[in-house]
Structure formats: structure tokens, C-alpha cells
Tab-separated table of C-alpha atoms and ligand atoms in Angstrom:
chain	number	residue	atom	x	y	z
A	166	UNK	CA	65.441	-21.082	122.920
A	167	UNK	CA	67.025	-18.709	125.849
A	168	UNK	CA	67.070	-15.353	125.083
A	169	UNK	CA	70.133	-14.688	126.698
A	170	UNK	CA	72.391	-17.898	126.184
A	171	UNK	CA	71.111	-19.162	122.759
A	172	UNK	CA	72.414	-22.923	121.968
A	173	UNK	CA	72.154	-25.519	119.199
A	174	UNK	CA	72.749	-29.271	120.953
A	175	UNK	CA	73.353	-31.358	118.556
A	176	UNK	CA	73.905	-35.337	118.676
A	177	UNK	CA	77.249	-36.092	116.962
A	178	UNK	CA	78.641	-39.627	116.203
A	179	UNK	CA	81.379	-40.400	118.555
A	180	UNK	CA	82.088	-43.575	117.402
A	181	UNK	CA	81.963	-46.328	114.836
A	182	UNK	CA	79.661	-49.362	116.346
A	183	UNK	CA	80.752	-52.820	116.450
A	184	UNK	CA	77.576	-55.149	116.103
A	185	UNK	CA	74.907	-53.439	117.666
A	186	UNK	CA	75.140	-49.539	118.465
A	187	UNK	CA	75.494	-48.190	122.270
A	188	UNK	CA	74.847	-44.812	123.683
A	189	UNK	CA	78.783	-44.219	123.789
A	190	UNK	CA	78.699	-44.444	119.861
A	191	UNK	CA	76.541	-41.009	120.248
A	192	UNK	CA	77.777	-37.649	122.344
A	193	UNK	CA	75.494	-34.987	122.654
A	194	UNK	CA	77.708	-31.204	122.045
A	195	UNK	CA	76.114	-27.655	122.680
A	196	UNK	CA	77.325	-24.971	120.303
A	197	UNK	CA	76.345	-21.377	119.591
A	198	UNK	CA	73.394	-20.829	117.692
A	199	UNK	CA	73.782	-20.757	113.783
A	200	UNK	CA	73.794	-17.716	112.044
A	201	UNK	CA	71.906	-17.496	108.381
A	202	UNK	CA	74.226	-15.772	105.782
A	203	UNK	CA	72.517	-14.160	103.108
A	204	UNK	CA	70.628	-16.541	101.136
A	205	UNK	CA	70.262	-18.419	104.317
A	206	UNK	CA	66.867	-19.326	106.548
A	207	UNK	CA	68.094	-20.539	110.517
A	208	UNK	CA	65.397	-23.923	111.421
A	209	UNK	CA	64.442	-24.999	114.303
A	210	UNK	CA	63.590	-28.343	114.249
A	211	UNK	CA	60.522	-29.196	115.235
A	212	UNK	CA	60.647	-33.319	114.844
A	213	UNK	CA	63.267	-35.748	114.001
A	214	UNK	CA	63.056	-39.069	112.297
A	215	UNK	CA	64.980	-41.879	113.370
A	216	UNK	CA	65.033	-44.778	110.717
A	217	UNK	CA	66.952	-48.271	110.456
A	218	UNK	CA	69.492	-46.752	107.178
A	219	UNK	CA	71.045	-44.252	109.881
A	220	UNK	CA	72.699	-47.684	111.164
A	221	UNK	CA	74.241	-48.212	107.932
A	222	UNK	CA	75.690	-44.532	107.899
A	223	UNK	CA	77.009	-45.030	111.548
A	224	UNK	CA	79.290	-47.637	109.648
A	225	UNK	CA	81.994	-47.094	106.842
A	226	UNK	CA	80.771	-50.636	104.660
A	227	UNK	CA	80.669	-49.781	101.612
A	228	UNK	CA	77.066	-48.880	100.609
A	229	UNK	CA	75.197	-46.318	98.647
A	230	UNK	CA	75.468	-43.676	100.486
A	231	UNK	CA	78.150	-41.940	102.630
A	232	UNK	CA	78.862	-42.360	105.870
A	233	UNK	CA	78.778	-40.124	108.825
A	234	UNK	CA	82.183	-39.189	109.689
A	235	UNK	CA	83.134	-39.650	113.667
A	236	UNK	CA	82.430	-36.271	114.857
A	237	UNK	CA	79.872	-35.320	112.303
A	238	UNK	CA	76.326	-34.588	113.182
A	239	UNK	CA	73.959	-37.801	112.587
A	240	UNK	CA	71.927	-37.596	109.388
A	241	UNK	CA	68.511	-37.396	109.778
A	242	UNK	CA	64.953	-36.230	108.167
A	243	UNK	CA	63.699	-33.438	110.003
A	244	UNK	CA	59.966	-31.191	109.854
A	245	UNK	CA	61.447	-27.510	111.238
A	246	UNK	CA	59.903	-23.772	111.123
A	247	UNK	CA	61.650	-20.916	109.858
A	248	UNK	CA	63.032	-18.728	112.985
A	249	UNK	CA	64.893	-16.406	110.762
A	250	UNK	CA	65.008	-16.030	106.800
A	251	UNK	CA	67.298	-14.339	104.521
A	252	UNK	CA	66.405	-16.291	101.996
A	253	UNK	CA	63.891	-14.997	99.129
A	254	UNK	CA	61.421	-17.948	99.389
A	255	UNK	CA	60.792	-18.565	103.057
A	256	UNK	CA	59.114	-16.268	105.797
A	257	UNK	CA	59.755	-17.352	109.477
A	258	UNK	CA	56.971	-19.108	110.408
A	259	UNK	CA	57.089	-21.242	106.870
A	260	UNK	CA	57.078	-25.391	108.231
A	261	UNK	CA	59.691	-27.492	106.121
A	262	UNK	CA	60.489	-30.904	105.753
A	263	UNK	CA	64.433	-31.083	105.198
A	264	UNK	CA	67.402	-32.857	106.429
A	265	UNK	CA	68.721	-31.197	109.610
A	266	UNK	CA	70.047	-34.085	111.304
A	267	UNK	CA	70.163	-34.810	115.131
A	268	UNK	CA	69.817	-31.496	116.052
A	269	UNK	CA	67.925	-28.426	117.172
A	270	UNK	CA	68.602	-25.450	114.677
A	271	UNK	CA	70.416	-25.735	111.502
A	272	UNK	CA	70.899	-23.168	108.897
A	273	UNK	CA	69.931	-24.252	105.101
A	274	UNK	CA	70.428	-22.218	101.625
A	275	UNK	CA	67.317	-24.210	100.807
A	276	UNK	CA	68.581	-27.301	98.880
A	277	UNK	CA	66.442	-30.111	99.640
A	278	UNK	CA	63.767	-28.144	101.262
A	279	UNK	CA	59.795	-29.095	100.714
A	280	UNK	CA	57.421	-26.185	102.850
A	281	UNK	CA	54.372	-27.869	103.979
A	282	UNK	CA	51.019	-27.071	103.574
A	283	UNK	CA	49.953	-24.758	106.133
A	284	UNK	CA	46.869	-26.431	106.765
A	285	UNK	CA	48.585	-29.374	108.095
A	286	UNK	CA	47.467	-29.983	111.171
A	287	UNK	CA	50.252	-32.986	112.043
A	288	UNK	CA	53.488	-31.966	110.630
A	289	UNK	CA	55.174	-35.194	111.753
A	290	UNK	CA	53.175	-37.498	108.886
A	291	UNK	CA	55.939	-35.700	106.651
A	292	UNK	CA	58.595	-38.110	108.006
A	293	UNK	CA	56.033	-41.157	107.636
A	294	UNK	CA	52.909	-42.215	106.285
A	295	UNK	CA	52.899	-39.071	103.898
A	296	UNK	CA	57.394	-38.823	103.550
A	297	UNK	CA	60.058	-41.414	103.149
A	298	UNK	CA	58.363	-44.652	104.434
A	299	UNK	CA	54.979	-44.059	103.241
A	300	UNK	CA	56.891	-43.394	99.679
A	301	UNK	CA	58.987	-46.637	100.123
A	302	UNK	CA	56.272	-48.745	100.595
A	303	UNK	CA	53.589	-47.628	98.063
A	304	UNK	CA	56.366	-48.082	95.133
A	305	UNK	CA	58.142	-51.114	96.572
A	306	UNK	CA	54.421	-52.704	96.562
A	307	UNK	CA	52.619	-50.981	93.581
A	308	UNK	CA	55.932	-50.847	91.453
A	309	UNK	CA	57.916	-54.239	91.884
A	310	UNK	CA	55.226	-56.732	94.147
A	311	UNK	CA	52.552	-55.647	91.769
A	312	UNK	CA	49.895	-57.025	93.483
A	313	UNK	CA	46.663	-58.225	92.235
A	314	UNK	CA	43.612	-58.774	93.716
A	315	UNK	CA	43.447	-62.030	95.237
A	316	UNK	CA	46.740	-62.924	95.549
A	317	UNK	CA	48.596	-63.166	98.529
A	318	UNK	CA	51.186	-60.570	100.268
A	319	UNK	CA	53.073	-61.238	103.085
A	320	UNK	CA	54.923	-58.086	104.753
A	321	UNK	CA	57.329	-58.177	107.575
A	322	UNK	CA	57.533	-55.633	110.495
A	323	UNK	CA	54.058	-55.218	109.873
A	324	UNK	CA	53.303	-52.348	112.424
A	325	UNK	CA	56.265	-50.283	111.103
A	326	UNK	CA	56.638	-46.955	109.309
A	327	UNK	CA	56.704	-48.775	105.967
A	328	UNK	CA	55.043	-52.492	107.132
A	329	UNK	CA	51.815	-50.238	107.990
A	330	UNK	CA	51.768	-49.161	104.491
A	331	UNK	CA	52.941	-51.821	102.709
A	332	UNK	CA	50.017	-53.790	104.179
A	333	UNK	CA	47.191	-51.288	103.923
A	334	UNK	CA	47.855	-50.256	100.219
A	335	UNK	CA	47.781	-54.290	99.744
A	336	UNK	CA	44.885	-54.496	101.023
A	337	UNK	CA	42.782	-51.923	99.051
A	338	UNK	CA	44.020	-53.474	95.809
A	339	UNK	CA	42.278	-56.606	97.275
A	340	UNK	CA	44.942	-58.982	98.493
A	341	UNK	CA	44.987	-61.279	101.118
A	342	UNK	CA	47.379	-59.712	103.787
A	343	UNK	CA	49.226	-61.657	106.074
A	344	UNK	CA	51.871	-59.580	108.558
A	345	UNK	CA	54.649	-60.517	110.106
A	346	UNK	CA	55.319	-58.590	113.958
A	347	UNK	CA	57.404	-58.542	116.867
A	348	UNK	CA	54.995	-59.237	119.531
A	349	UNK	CA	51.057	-59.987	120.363
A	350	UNK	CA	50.239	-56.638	120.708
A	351	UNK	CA	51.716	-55.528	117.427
A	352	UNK	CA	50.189	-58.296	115.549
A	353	UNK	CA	46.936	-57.259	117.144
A	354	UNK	CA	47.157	-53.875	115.978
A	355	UNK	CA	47.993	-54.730	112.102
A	356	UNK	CA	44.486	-57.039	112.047
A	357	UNK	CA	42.189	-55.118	114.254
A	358	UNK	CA	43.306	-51.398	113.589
A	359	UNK	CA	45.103	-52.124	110.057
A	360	UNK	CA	42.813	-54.306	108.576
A	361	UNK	CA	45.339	-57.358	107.987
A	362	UNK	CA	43.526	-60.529	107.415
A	363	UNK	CA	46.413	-62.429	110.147
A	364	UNK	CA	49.650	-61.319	111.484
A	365	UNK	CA	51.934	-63.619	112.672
A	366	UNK	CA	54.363	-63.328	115.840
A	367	UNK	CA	57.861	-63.460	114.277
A	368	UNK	CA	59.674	-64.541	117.538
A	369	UNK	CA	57.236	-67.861	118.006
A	370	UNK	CA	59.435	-70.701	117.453
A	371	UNK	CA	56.734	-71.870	115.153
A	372	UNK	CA	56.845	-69.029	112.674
A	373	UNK	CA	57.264	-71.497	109.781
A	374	UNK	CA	54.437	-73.633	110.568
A	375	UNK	CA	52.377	-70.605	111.562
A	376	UNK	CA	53.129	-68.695	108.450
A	377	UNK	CA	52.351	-71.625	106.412
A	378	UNK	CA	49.012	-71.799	108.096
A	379	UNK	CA	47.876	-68.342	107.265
A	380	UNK	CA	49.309	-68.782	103.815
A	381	UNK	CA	47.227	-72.152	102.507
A	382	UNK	CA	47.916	-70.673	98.971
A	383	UNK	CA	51.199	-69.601	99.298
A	384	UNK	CA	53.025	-66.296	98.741
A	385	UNK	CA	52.671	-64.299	95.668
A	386	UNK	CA	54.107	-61.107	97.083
A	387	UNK	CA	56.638	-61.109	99.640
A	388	UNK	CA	57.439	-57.259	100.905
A	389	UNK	CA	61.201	-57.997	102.138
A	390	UNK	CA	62.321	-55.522	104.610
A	391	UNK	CA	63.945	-57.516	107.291
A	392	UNK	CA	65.989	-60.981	106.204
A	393	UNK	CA	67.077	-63.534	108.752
A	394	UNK	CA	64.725	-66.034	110.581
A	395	UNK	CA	61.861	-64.378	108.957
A	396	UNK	CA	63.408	-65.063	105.081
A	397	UNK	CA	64.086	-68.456	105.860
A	398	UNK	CA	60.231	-69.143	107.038
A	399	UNK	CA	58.978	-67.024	103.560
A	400	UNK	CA	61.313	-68.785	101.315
A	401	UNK	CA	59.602	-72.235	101.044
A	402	UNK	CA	55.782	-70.770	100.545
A	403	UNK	CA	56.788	-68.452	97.847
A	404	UNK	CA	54.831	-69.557	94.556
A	405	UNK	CA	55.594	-69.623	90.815
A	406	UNK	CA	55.845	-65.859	89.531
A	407	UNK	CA	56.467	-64.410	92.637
A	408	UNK	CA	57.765	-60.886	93.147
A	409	UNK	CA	59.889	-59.512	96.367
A	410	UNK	CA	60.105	-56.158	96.453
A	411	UNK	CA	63.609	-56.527	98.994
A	412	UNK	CA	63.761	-53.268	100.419
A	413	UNK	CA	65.804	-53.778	103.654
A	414	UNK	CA	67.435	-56.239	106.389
A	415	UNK	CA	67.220	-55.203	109.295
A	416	UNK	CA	68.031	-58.389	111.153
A	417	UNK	CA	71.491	-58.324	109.428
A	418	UNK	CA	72.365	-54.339	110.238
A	419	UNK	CA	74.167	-54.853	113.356
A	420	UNK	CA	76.391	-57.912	111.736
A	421	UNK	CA	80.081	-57.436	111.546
A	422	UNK	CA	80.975	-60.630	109.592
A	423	UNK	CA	78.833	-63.179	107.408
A	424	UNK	CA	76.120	-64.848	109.182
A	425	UNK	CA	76.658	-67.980	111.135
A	426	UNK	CA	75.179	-71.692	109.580
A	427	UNK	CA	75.241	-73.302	106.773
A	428	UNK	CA	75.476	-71.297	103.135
A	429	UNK	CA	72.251	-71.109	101.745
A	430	UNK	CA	72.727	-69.328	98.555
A	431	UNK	CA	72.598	-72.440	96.905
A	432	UNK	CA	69.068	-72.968	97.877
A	433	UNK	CA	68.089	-69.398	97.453
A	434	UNK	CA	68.979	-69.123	93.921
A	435	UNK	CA	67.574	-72.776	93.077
A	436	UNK	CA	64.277	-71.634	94.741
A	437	UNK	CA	64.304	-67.918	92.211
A	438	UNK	CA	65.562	-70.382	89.476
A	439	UNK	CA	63.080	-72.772	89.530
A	440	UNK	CA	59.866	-70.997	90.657
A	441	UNK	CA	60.849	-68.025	88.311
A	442	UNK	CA	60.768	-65.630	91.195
A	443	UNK	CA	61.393	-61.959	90.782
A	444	UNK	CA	63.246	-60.504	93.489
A	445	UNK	CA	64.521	-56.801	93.084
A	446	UNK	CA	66.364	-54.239	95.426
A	447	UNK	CA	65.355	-50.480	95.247
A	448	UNK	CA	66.668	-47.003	96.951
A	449	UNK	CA	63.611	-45.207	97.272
A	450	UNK	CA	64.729	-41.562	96.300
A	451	UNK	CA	67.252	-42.553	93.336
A	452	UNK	CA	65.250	-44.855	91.814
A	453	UNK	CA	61.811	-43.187	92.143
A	454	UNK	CA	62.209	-39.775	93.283
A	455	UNK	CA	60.202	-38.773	89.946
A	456	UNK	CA	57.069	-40.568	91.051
A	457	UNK	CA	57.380	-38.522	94.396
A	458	UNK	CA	54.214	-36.488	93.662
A	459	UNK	CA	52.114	-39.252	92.318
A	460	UNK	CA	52.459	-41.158	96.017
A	461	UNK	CA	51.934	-37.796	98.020
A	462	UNK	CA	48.785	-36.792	95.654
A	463	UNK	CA	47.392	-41.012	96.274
A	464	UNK	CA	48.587	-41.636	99.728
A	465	UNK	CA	47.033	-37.913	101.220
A	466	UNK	CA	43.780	-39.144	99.621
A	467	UNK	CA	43.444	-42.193	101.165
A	468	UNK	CA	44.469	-40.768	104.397
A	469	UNK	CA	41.798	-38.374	104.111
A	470	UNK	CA	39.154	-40.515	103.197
A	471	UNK	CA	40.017	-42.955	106.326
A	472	UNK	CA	41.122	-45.783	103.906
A	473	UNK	CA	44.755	-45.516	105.743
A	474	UNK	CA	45.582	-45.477	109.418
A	475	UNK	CA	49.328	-45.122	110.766
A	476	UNK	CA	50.916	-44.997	114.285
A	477	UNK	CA	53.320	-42.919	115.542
A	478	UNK	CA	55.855	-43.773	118.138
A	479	UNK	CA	56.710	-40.472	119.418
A	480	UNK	CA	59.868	-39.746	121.938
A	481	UNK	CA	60.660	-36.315	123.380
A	482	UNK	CA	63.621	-34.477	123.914
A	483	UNK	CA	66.467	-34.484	121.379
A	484	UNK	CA	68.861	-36.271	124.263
A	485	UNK	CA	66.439	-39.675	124.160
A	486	UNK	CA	67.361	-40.144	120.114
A	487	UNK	CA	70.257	-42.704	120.684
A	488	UNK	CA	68.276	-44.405	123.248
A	489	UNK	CA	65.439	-44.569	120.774
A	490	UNK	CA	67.468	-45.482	117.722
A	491	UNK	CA	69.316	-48.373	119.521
A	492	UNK	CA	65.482	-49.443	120.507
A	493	UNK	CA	64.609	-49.362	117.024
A	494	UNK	CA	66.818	-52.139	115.631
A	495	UNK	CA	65.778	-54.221	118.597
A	496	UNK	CA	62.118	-53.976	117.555
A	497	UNK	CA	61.433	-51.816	120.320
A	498	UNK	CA	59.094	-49.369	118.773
A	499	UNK	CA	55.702	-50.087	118.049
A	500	UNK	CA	54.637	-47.591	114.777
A	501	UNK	CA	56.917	-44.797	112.850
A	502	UNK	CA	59.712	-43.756	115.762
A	503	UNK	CA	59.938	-39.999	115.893
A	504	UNK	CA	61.857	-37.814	118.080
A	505	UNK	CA	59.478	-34.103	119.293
A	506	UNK	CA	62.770	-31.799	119.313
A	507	UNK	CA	60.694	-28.926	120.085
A	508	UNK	CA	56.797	-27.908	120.356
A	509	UNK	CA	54.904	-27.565	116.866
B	290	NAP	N1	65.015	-49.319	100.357
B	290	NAP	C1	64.642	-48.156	100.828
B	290	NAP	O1	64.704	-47.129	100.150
B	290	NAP	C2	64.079	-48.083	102.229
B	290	NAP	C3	63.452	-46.922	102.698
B	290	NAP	C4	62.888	-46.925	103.980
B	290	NAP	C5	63.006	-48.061	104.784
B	290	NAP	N2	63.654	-49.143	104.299
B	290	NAP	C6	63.773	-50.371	105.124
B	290	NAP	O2	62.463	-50.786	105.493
B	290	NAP	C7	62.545	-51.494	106.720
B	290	NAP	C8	61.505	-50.968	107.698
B	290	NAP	O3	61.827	-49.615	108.007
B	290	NAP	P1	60.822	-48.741	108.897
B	290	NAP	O4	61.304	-47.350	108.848
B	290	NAP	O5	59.447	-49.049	108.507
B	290	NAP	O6	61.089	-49.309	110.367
B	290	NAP	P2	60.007	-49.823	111.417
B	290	NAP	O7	59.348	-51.031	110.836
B	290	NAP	O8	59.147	-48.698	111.853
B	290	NAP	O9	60.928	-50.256	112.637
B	290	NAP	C9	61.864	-51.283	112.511
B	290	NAP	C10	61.209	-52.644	112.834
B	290	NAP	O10	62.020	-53.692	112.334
B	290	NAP	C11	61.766	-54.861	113.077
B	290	NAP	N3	63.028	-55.458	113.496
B	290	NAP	C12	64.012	-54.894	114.206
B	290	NAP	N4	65.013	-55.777	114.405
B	290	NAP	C13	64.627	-56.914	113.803
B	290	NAP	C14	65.231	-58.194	113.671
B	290	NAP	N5	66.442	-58.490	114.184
B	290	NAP	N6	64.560	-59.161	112.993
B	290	NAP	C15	63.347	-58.874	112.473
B	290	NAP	N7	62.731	-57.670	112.581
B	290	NAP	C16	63.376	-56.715	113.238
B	290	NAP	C17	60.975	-54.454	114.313
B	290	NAP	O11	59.591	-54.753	114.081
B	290	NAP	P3	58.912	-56.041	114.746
B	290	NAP	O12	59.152	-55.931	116.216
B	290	NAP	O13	57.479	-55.919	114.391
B	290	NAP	O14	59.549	-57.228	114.131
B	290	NAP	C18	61.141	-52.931	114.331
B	290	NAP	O15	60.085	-52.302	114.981
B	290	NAP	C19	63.988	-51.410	107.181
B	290	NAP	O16	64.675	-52.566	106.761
B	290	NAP	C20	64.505	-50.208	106.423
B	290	NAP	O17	65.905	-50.225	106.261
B	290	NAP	C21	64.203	-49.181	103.057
């Protein structure tokens, strides 16, 4: 921050996107720095997450949430320290997670505010393995896939924020894990580094053979977090009883109209008919905020103990978020894509 010319940039949604978003759907403003009110703190923010359901609220679909309205700052999980407090809780100095959005100070009355441990030595695991994704995937799994030991689990963008998770957590309760990845160095990193027992390269025109291959039992748990090509290949190996957690599409954010091809909700519906297949949609925060603590108690265990890894994909400078995001939906990120706004 300048001493004498103090400024908040902020990136603000310029535009709705058509298909898939472009840097002209962002514009980046400067504004004078907020001022905390009484009962206020002023946050700097210290990292930014970017995640896929910020596409959804660049659109106005229908959905659960609301969307960003053209001019509005983009939404956006945040880790920021307290520069100035007149609020009763919070000392500067005090490191939050929060919602600032895409942008460098913001003042808060406190709603939605968690403080972080001091002792944290890596601030940014608050927007992944140890906030939002990491949450997503332990209840999506644990929750609705209930795995057992044994069985099978197949989870898609397998080096991911919540992919990572998904297929870790599988594995300590003793399943067979088979990923699902964008390239040959992604897959590479979910067996060798995650512990996955194959990963499979999701752009091989073979995928279906492939993934049948590495699943000579089938599917008993299929972690659903990206539709499309990858669906289609799943579909036929999923057994009797299974359970699919579906907890996002990302192949299908950037569609403007109903996909191309033949209608296959006929054969979807036969195949959760007659195989008795439990497929069920969740919103991780309204349907299992309550269980928030159990995860973070669980999850900051395991991470302790070495029994989970994660990967961050880590971008500097508030101006290369759009750039980021936009790489995001194209699979261009390799581990949990976070935006350094300022030094920790
Ligand atoms: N329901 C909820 O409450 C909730 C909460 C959090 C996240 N989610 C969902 O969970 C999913 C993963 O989120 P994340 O934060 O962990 O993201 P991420 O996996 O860290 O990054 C997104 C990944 O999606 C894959 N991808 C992108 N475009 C694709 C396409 N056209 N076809 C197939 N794969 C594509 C890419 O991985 P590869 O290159 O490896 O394929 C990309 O790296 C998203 O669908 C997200 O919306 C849902």
C-alpha cells in the first residue's frame, strides 16, 4: 500500500460471457481505499481463490445462488489480515478467511469471518485442502459415495482442489482409487505423489476402454464433478448399488444451449433404474455447513500426520485472476488455483 496515494484495485465483471469467458468479461477499476466505520475491520487480502462456481455467478441462469451483477466486484473466498479494526473482536494483525472478492482491501462488520490459527504457517490451505474444496470432497465422499473398503472409486479431475481429496480420503478408507486427469503429468502426480492406484488421461480417445481396464470390477463410487465425455465413459462400468456423489460439471459451464447429440436421458435413467444407482447433488455449505468442524478437526489431522498431500497452483498479482480463471475451466491448472494478492 502507498503511503501517499492509497488504492483498492478491484476486478469487476464487465460483462456477461457467452460460452466460454474472455478477459473483456473482467475490467480491473482502482478506487480509494475503504474506510472501516465503527464496528468495521479494513482487510487486506492476502490470497484469493478462484474456483469453477464463479463461472456460474458470471451468468444470470437460474441457479442457487445469485449472480454477480455487471459492474459488481467478482465473488470470491479470500485469507486477508486486519490493517485496521474498529471492530471489538479483531486486532490488526488477526489473519481471516472471508469473502472479499477480487480485490485488495475490503472492509467487513465481521459476518462470515473465521480468524485463523496463528500458528498457521500456510494461510492459503484455508481456501483448499483445509476450506471449501477440502470440505466438498470429504462429505461428498464420506457422506453420499460412502465408500467401503475394497470397493472401487473413480474421481474425475483427479489433481484438483477437491479430486486431490476426494481420492486421498478414498484411499485411507481402503478403496481402490482410480483418477481421472487432464494430462500425463497430472495423472502422474495423483499415483506417484497421491497415492492413486491408476489415473487415467481423460483426453485419450480411448478413455472408455482405458477406464474399463483399470476398473476390472467396475465402479462402486463414482465422485462426479465434471460431466461430458468423462460421464459417458463412467456410465457403463457403474455396478449394482452404486452411489455418485454429483457435485459439479464443469465440462458443461461454458454451454449456452443443450448439448449437441443424441438425448441420452433415456439411457441414463434406465442405467439408475435398473442397477439401483444412487446418484445425489449437494451444495456444500447449505447442506452441510453443520458438519464444518468435524472435516476441519479430521482433515488437519491427517494433514499433519502426512496421510494427505495437496498442490497448490499459485498465480501472483491480483491483475493475472481473469487470465487464471479462464485457464481454470480449460484444465489449465495443475492443483488448487490461487491468486497471492499481497505478501503473507
Ligand atoms: N457442489 C459443491 O458444493 C462444490 C464445491 C466445490 C467444487 N465443486 C465442483 O467440483 C469440481 C472441481 O472443483 P475444483 O475446485 O476442485 O477445481 P479443480 O479440479 O482444481 O480445477 C478444475 C479442473 O476441472 C477439469 N476440467 C476443466 N474443464 C474440463 C472439461 N471441459 N472437461 C473435463 N474436465 C475439465 C480440469 O482438470 P483436468 O485437466 O485434470 O481434467 C481442471 O483443472 C467443479 O465441478 C466444481 O464446480 C462443487
Amino acid at each position: 500500500m502507498s503511503r501517499t496515494n492509497p488504492v483498492n484495485r478491484r476486478i469487476v465483471l464487465n460483462s456477461r460471457p457467452v460460452g466460454a469467458p474472455t478477459a473483456e468479461n473482467f475490467r480491473l477499476e482502482e478506487l480509494a481505499l475503504p474506510v472501516p466505520a465503527a464496528g468495521q475491520v479494513l482487510l487486506r487480502t492476502l490470497y484469493l481463490s478462484l474456483d469453477p462456481y464463479m463461472r456460474g455467478r458470471m451468468s444470470d441462469a437460474p441457479s442457487y445462488a445469485a449472480p454477480v451483477a455487471v459492474g459488481e466486484v467478482m465473488v470470491g473466498g479470500t485469507v486477508s489480515r486486519v490493517e485496521a479494526s474498529r471492530h471489538p473482536d479483531y486486532q490488526p494483525g488477526d489473519v481471516v478467511v472471508g469473502y472479499s472478492g477480487w480485490q485488495e482491501y475490503a472492509v467487513s462488520d465481521g459476518t462470515g469471518l473465521t480468524r485463523l490459527d496463528a500458528r498457521m504457517t500456510h494461510p492459503s490451505l484455508a481456501l483448499g485442502v483445509l476450506g471449501m474444496p477440502g470440505f466438498t470432497a470429504y462429505m461428498g465422499l464420506l457422506d453420499i459415495g460412502q465408500p467401503k473398503a475394497g470397493e472401487t472409486v473413480v474421481v474425475a479431475a483427479a489433481s484438483g482442489a477437491v479430486g486431490s481429496v476426494v481420492g486421498q480420503v478414498a484411499r485411507l478408507k481402503g478403496c481402490r482409487v482410480v483418477g481421472i486427469a487432464g494430462n500425463a503429468d497430472k495423472c502422474r502426480f495423483a499415483v506417484e505423489e497421491l497415492g492413486f492406484d491408476a489415473c487415467i488421461d481423460r483426453r485419450s480417445a480411448e478413455l472408455p476402454r482405458h477406464l474399463a481396464l483399470a476398473c476390472p470390477e467396475g465402479i462402486d463410487v463414482y465422485f462426479e464433478s465434471v460431466g461430458g465425455a468423462v460421464f459417458d465413459a463412467v456410465l457403463p462400468l457403474l455396478n449394482v448399488h452404486a452411489r455418485v456423489p454429483l457435485c459439479g460439471m464443469i465440462a458443461h459451464y461454458n454451454d449456452s444451449g443443450l448439448p449437441q447429440g443424441p438425448d441420452r436421458l433415456g439411457l441414463l435413467t434406465r442405467t439408475l433404474l435398473t442397477r439401483r444407482i444412487r446418484m445425489q447433488g449437494f451444495i456444500i455449505f447449505d447442506d452441510y455447513g453443520h458438519r464444518y468442524g468435524e472435516f476441519h478437526q479430521q482433515l488437519s489431522a491427517w494433514l499433519a500426520e502426512g496421510r494427505i498431500r495437496y498442490r497448490e497452483d499459485i498465480v501472483d498479482g491480483l491483475e493475472n485472476a481473469p487470465g487464471a480463471f479462464i485457464g481454470l475451466l480449460e484444465g489449465r491448472n495443475f492443483g488448487k488455483l490461487v491468486v497471492r494478492i499481497a505478501p503473507a
